[in-house]
Short mmCIF file of C-alpha atoms and ligand atoms in Angstrom, two decimals:
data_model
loop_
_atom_site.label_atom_id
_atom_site.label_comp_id
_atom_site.label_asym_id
_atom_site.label_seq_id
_atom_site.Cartn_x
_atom_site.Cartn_y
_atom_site.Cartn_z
CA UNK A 1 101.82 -42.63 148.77
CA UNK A 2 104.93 -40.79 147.81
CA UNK A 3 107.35 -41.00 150.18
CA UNK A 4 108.67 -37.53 151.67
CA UNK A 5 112.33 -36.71 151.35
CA UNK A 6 114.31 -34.11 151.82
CA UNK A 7 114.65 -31.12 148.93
CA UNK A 8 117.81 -32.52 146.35
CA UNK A 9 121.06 -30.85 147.56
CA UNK A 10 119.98 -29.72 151.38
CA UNK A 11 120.96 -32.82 154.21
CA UNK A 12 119.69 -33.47 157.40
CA UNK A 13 122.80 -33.44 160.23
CA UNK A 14 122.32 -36.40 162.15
CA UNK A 15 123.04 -37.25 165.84
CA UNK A 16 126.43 -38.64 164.39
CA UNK A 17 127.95 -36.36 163.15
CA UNK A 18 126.64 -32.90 164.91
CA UNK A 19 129.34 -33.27 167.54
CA UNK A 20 131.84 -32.24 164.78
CA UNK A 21 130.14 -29.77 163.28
CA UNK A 22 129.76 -28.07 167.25
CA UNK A 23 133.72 -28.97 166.96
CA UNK A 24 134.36 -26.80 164.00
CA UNK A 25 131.58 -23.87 164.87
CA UNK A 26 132.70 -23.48 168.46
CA UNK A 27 136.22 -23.50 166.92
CA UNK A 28 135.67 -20.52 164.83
CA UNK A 29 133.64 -18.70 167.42
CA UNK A 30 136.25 -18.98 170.26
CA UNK A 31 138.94 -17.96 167.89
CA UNK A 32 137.15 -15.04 166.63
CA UNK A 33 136.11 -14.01 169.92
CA UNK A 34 139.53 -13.89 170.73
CA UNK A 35 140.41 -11.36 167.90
CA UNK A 36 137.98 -9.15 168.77
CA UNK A 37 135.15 -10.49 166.57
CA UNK A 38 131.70 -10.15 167.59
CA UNK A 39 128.23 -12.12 166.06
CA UNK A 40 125.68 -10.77 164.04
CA UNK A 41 122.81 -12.73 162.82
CA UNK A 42 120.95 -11.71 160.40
CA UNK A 43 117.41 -13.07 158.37
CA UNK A 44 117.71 -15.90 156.07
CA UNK A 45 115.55 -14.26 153.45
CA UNK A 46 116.08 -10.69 152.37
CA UNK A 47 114.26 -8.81 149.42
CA UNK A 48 115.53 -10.01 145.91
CA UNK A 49 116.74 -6.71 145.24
CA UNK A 50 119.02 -6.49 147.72
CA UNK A 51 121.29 -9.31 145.99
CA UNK A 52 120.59 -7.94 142.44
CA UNK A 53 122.39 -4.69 143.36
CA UNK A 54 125.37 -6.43 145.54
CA UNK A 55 126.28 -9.16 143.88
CA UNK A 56 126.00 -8.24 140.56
CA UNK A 57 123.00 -8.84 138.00
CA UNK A 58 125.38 -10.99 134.96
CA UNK A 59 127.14 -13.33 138.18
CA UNK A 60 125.85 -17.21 137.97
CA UNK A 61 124.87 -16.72 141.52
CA UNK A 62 122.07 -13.74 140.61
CA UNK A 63 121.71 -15.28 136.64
CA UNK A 64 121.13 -18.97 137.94
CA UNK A 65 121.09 -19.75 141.13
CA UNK A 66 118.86 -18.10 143.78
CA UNK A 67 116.12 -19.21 144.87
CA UNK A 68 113.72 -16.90 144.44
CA UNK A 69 109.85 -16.87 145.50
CA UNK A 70 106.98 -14.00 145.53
CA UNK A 71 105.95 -13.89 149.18
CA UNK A 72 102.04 -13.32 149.69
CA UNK A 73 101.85 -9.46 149.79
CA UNK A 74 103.45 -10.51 145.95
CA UNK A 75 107.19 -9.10 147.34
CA UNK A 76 109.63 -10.90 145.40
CA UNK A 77 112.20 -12.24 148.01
CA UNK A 78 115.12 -14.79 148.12
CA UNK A 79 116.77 -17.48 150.39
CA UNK A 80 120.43 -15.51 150.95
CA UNK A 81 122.96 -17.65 148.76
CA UNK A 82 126.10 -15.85 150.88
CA UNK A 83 125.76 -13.76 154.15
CA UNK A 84 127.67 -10.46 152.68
CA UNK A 85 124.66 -8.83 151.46
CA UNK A 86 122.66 -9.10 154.38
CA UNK A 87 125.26 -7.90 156.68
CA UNK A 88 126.08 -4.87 154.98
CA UNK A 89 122.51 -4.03 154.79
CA UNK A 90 122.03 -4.44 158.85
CA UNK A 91 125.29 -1.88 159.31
CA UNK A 92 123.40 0.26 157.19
CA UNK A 93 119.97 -0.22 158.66
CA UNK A 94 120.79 -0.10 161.98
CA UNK A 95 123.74 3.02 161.28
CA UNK A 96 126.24 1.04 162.91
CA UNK A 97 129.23 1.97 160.32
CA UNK A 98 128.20 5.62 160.56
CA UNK A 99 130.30 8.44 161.27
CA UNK A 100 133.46 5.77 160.68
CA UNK A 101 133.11 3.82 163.20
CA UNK A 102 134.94 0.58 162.44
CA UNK A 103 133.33 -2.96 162.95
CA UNK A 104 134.37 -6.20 162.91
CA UNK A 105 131.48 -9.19 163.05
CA UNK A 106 130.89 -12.86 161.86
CA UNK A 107 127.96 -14.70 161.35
CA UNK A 108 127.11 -18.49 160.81
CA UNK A 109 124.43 -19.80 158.80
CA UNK A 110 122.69 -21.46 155.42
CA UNK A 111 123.51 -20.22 152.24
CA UNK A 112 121.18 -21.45 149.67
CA UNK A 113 122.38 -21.74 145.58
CA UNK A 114 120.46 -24.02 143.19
CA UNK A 115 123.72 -25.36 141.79
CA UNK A 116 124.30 -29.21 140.77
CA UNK A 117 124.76 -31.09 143.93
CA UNK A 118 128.17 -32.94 144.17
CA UNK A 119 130.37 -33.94 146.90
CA UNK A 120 131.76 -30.57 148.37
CA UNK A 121 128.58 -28.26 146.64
CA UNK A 122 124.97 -28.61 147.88
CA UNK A 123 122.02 -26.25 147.24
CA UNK A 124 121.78 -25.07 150.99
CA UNK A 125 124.92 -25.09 152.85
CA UNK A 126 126.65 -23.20 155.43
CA UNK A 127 129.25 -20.63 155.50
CA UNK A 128 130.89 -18.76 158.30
CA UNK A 129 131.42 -15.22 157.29
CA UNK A 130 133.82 -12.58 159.18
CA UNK A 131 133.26 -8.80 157.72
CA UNK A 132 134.94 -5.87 158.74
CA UNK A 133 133.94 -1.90 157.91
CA UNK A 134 135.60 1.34 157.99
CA UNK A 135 139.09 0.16 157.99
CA UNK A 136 141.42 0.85 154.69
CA UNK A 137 144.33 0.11 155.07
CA UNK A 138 145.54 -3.84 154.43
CA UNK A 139 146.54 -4.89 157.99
CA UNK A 140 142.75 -5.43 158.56
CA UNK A 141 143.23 -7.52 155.03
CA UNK A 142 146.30 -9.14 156.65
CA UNK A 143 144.82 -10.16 159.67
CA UNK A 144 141.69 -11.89 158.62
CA UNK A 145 144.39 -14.07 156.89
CA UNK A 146 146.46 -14.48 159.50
CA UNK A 147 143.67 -15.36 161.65
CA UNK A 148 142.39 -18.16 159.21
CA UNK A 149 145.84 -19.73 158.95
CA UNK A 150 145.58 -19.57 163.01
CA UNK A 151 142.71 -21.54 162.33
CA UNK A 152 144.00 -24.12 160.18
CA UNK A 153 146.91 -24.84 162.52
CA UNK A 154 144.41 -25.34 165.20
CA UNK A 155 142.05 -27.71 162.94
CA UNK A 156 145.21 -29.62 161.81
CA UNK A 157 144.31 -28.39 158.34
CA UNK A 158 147.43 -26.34 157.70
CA UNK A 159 149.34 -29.02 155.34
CA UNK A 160 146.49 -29.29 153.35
CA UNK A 161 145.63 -25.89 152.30
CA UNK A 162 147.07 -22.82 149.61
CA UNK A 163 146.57 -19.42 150.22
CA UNK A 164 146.33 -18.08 146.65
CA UNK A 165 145.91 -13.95 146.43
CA UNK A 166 145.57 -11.67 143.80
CA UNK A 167 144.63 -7.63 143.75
CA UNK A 168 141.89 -6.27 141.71
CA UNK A 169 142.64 -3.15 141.82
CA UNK A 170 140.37 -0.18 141.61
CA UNK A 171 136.85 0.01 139.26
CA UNK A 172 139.01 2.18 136.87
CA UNK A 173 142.40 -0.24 136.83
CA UNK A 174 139.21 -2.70 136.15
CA UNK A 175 137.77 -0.65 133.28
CA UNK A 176 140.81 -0.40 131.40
CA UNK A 177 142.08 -3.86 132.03
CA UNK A 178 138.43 -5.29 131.18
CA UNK A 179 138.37 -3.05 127.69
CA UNK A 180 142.47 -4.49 126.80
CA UNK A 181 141.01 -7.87 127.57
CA UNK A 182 137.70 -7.97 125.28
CA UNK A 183 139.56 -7.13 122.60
CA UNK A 184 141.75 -9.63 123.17
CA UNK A 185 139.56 -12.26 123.81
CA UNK A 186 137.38 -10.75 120.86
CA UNK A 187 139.95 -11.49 118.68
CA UNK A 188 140.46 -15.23 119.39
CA UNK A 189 136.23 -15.24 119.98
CA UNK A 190 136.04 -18.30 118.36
CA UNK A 191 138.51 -20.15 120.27
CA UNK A 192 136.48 -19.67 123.50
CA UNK A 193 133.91 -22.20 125.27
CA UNK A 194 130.76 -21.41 125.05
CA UNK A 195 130.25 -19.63 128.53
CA UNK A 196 133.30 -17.64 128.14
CA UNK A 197 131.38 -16.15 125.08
CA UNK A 198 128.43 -15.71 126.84
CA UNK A 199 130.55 -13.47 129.50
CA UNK A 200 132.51 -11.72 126.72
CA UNK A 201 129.82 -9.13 126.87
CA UNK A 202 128.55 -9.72 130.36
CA UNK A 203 131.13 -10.35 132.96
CA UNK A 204 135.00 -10.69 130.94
CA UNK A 205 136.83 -10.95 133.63
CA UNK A 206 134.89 -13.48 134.86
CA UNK A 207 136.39 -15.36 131.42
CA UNK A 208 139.29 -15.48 133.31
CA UNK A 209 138.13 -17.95 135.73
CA UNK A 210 136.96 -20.51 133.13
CA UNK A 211 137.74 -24.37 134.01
CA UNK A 212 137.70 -25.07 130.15
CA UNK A 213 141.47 -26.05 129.41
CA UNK A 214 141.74 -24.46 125.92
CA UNK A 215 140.28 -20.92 127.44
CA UNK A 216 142.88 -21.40 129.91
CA UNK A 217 145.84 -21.81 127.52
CA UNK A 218 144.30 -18.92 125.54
CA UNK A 219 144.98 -17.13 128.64
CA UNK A 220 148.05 -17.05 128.81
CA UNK A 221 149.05 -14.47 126.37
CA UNK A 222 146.39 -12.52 127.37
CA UNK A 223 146.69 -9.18 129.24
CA UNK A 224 147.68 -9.64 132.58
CA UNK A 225 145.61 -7.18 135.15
CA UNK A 226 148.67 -6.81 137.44
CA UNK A 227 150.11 -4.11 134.91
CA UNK A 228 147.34 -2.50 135.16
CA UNK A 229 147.04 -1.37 138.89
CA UNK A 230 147.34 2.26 139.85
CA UNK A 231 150.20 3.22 142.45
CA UNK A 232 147.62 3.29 145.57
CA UNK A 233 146.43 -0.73 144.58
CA UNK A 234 150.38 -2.08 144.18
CA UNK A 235 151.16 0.00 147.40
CA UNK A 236 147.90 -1.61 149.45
CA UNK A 237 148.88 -4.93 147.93
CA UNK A 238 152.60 -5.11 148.56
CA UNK A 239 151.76 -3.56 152.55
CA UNK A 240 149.82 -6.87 152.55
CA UNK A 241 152.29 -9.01 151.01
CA UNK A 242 154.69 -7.40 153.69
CA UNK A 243 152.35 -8.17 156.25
CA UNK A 244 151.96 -11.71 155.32
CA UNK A 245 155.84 -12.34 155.15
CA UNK A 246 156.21 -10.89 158.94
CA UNK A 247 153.85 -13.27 160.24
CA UNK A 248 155.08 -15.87 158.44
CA UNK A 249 151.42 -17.10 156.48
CA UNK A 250 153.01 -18.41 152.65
CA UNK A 251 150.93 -17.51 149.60
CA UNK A 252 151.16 -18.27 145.99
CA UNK A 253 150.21 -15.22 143.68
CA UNK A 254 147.16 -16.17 141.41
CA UNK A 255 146.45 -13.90 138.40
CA UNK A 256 143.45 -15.31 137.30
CA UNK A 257 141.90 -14.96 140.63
CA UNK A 258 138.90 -12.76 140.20
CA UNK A 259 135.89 -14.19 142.18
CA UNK A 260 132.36 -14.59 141.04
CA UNK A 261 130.92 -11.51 142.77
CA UNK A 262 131.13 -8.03 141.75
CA UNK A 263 131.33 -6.63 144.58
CA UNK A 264 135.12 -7.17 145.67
CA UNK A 265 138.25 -4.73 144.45
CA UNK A 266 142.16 -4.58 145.60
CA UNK A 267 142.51 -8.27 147.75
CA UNK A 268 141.00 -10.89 147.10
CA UNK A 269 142.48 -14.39 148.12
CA UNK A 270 141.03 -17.84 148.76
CA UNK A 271 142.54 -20.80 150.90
CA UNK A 272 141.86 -23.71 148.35
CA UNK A 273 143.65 -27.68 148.84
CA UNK A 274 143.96 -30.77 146.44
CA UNK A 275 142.46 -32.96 149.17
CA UNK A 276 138.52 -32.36 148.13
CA UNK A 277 138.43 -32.78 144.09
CA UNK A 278 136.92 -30.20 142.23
CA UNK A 279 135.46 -28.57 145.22
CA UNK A 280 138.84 -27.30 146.53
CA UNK A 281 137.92 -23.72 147.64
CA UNK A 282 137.21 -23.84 151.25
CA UNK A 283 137.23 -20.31 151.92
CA UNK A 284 136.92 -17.14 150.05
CA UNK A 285 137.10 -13.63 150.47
CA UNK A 286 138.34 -9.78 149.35
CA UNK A 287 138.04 -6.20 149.45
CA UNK A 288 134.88 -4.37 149.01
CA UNK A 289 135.01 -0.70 149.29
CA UNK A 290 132.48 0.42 146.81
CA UNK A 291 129.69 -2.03 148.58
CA UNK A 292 128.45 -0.19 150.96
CA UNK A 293 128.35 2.86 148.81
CA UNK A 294 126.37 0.57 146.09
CA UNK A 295 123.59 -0.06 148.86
CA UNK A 296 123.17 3.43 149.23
CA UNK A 297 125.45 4.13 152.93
CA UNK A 298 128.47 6.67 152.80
CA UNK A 299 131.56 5.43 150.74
CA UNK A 300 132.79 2.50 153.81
CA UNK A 301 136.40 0.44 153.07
CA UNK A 302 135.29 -3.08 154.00
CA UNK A 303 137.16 -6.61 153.79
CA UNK A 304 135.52 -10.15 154.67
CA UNK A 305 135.74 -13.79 154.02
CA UNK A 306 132.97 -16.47 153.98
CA UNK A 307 134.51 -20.10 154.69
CA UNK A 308 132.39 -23.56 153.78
CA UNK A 309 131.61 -25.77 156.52
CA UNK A 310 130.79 -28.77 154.39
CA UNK A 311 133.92 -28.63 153.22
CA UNK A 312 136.22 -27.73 155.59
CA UNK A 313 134.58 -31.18 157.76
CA UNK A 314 134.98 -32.96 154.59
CA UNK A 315 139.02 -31.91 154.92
CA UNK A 316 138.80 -32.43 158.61
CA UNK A 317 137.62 -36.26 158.22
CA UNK A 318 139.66 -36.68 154.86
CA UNK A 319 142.44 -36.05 156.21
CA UNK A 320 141.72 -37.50 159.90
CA UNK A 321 141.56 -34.70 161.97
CA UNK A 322 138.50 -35.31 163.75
CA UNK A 323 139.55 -34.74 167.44
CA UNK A 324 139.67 -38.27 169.24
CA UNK A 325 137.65 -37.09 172.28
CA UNK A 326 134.26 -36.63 170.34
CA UNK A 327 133.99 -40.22 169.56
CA UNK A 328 132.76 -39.98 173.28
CA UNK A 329 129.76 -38.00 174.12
CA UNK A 330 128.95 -39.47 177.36
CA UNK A 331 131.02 -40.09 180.72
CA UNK A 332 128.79 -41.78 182.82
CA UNK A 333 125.40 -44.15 182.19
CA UNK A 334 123.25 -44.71 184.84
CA UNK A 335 121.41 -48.08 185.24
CA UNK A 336 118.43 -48.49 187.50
CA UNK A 337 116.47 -51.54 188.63
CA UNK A 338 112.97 -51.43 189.93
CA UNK A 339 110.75 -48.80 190.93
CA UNK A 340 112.41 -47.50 193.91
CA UNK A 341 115.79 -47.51 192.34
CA UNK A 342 114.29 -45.13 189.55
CA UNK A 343 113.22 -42.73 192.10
CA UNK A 344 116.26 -42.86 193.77
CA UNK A 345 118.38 -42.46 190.46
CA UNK A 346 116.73 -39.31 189.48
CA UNK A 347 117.49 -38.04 192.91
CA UNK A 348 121.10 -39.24 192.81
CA UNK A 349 121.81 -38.07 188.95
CA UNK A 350 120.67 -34.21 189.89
CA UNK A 351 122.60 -34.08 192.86
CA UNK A 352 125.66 -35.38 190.99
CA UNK A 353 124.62 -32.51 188.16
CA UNK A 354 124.66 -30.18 191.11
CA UNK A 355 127.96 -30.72 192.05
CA UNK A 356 129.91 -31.91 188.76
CA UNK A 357 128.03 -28.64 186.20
CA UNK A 358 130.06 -30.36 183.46
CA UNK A 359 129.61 -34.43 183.81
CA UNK A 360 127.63 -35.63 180.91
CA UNK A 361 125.78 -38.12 182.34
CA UNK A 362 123.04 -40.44 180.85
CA UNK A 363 120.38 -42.06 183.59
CA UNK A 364 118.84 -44.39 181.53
CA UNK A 365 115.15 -44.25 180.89
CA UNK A 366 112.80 -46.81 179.28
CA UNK A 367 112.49 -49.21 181.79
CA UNK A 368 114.09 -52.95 180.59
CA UNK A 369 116.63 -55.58 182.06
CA UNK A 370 119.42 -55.27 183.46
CA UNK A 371 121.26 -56.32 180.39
CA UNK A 372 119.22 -54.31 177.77
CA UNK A 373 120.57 -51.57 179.65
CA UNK A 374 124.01 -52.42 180.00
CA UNK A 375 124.08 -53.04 176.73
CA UNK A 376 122.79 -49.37 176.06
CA UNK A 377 125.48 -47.99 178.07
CA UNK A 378 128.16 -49.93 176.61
CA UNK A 379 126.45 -48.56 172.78
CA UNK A 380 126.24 -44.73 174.55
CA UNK A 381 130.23 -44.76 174.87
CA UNK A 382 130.07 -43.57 178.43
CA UNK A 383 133.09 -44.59 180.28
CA UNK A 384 131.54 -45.81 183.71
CA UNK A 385 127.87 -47.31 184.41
CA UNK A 386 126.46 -46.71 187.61
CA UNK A 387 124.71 -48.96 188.81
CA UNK A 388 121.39 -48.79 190.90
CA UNK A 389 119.11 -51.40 192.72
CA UNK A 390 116.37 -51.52 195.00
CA UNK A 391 119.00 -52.57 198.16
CA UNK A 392 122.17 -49.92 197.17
CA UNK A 393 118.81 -47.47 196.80
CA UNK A 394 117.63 -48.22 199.87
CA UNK A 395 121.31 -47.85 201.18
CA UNK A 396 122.30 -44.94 199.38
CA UNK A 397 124.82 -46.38 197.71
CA UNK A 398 125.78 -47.12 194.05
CA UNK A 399 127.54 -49.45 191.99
CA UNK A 400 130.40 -48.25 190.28
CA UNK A 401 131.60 -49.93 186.81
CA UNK A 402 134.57 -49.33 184.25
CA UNK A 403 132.99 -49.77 180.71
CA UNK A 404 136.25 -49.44 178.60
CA UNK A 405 138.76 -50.47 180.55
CA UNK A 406 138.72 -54.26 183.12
CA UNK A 407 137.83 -53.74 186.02
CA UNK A 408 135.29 -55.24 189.10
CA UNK A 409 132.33 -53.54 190.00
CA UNK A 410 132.53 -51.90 193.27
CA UNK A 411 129.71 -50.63 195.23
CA UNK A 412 130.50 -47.04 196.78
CA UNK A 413 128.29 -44.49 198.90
CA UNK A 414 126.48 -41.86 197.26
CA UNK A 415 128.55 -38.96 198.97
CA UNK A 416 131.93 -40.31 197.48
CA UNK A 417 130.63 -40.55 194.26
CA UNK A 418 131.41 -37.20 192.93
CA UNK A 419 135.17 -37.34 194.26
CA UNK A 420 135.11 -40.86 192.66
CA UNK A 421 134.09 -39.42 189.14
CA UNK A 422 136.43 -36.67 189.63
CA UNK A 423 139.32 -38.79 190.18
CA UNK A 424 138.80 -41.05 187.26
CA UNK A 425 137.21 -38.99 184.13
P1 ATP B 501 132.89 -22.19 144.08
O1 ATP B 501 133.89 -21.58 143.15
O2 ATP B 501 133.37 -23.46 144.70
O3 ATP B 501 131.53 -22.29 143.49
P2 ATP B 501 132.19 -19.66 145.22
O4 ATP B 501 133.25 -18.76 144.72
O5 ATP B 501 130.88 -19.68 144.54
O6 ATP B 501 132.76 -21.18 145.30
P3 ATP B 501 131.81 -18.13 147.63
O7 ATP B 501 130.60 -17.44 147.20
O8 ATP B 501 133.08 -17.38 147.67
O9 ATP B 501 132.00 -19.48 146.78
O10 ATP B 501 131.55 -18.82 149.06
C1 ATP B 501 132.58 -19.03 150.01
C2 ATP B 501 132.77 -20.49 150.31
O11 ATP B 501 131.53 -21.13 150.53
C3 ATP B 501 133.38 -21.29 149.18
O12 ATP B 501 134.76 -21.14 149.17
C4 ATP B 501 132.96 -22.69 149.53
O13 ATP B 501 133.81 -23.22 150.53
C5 ATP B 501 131.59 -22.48 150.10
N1 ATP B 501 130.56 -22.76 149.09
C6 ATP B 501 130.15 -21.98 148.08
N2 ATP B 501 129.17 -22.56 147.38
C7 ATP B 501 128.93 -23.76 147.97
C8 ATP B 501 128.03 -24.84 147.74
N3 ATP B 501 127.12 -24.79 146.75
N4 ATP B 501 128.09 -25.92 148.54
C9 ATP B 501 128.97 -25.99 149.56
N5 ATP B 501 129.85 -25.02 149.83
C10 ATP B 501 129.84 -23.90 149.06
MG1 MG B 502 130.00 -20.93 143.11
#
């Protein structure tokens, strides 16, 4: 029989190493909260054409990489490969941008892209996405930045990333830059790797993101879409700059940033490091005015992110940030021996849950000796065993043992136990 494994590119998250993916997600929730941030979630699949009109038709992501499937009414739909789309369709749907009313909302979830898996890319993995709606102007730009960097500091990730930042200007600044740059990438067609041909006629600016080395150097001559901004674009884009400076978040200015989506005009910026290989973007995002527009609501200035969890634990552990403390998952493991001293434990662990809401205590269950189980707390990580048989049942009391540190045994009475644990954990 063929053995079952998981679909190529999409991982399991094991006991191991959930704690620091809770970490990093409770993280990012708290700090949003804090901001002013609140959750939406939103549907994993949404209809095909939803992502055909947002993202773009001619982006890899719509040309290559979504995995599509006719549902059994024969409705073509898709697994979401970013979170964007979907939330800009539940403003709509649910009117909650309306009348310009300004929102600000995350999500958390699977993304799924039938790329080549690699260290850092997968075919489902998860973003964390922050969009805002109805507000123009670029503090709201500024301060999902600032709030990132905020975030880095806290995740001891600060020394390890770039924020690079470009403007796109508007659709027209676009037009005239993309028509100045076909011609001069026309010109020197033959030069160009194949895909940057391809995307001559489809996507040009998209040319401008190439990896190929010899497209790059190409580039450099090329025209540059900075001198083509209108006055409202440099104005929106230096009140950001300004804003960044104030608060003190450093940037590098990156011409060739474009993005792969369509959607995004004026900012765009991502937070990239060296740390991860080719896979260095951990976090993405720009301006999308005309989006909302696109998917048929009133014309609605909006401005989001999306960052990668895979790689931003891949940076945490790389770099060894992983917070000490989650090594240890359990405080206290608690060993019983014969039938009485079960019943007794039980009644002894809830009252200790009653009184101590946050004490993560094991009772052990499984029966066994004395030593399997002591050798199951030691392999738990809890930091004290208690200790139960049939007599210190019978007496209501308890042994009480350091696992980490020396230290005797001492036998205590039930009601001191919670002062006990109190004192020491
Ligand atoms: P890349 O250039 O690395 O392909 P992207 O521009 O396609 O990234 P976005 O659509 O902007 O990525 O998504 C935001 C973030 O989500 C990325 O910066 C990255 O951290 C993460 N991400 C995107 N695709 C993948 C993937 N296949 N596997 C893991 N993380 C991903
Ligand atoms: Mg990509």
């Amino acid at each position: 029989m063929k053995t079952l494994q998981a679909v190529r590119g999409m991982n399991d998250i094991l006991p191991a190493d959930s704690a620091l993916w809770q970490y990093l997600e409770r993280s990012v929730a708290d700090l949003l909260g804090r901001y002013g941030y609140q959750q939406v979630r939103m549907p994993i699949v949404e209809s095909t054409e939803l992502f055909k009109r947002s993202i773009g038709e001619v982006t890899d992501i719509v040309e290559k990489e979504m995995y599509t499937f006719a549902d059994r009414n024969g409705d073509s739909l898709t697994l979401r490969p970013e979170g964007t789309a979907g939330c800009v369709r539940a403003m709509l749907e649910h009117g909650l941008t309306g009348g310009g009313v300004s929102q600000k909302v995350w999500y958390a979830g699977p993304m799924f892209r039938h790329e080549r898996p690699q260290k850092g890319r997968y075919r489902q993995f998860n973003q964390i996405g922050v969009e805002t709606f109805n507000i123009a102007g670029p503090d709201i730009d500024a301060e999902l930045i600032i709030l990132t960097w905020r975030l880095w500091q806290q995740l001891g990730l600060r020394e390890a990333v770039t924020l690079e930042l470009n403007s796109l200007g508007s659709s027209e600044d676009r037009a005239r830059y993309r028509a100045d740059l076909v011609d001069y990438l026309r010109a020197r067609f033959d030069q160009l790797d194949e895909d940057s041909q391809r995307r001559l006629d489809s996507n040009p600016l998209r040319v401008l993101d190439s990896k190929n080395p010899q497209t790059q150097a190409l580039l450099q001559d090329a025209p540059k879409l900075a001198d083509y901004l209108n006055e409202q674009a440099v104005a929106h884009f230096q009140g950001l700059r300004a804003l960044l400076d104030a608060a003190g978040v450093p940037y590098v200015l990156n011409p060739r940033l474009v993005r792969g989506l369509d959607y995004y005009g004026l900012t765009v910026f991502e937070w990239t490091t060296d740390r991860l290989g080719a896979q260095g973007t951990v976090c993405a995002g720009g301006r999308y005015d005309g989006l909302v527009e696109q998917l048929g609501g009133k014309p609605t200035p909006a401005v989001g992110f999306a960052m990668g969890i895979e790689r931003l634990l891949l940076l945490i552990e790389t770099l060894g940030k992983v917070p000490a403390e989650l090594a240890n998952q359990v405080d206290v493991y608690l060993v019983t021996l014969g039938p009485g001293a079960v019943l007794a434990g039980f009644r002894l662990a809830e009252s200790l849950r009653d009184v101590l809401p946050d004490l993560r205590l094991v009772v052990h269950c499984g029966g066994g000796s004395f030593k399997s189980q002591f050798k199951k707390a030691d392999k738990s990580g809890a930091r004290f065993a208690l200790i139960l048989g049939e007599d210190e049942a019978l007496a209501e009391q308890v042994g009480l043992k350091p696992l980490r540190t020396d230290g005797e045994q001492k036998n205590i009475a039930w009601q001191d136990v919670p002062a006990q644990l109190k004192q020491l954990l």
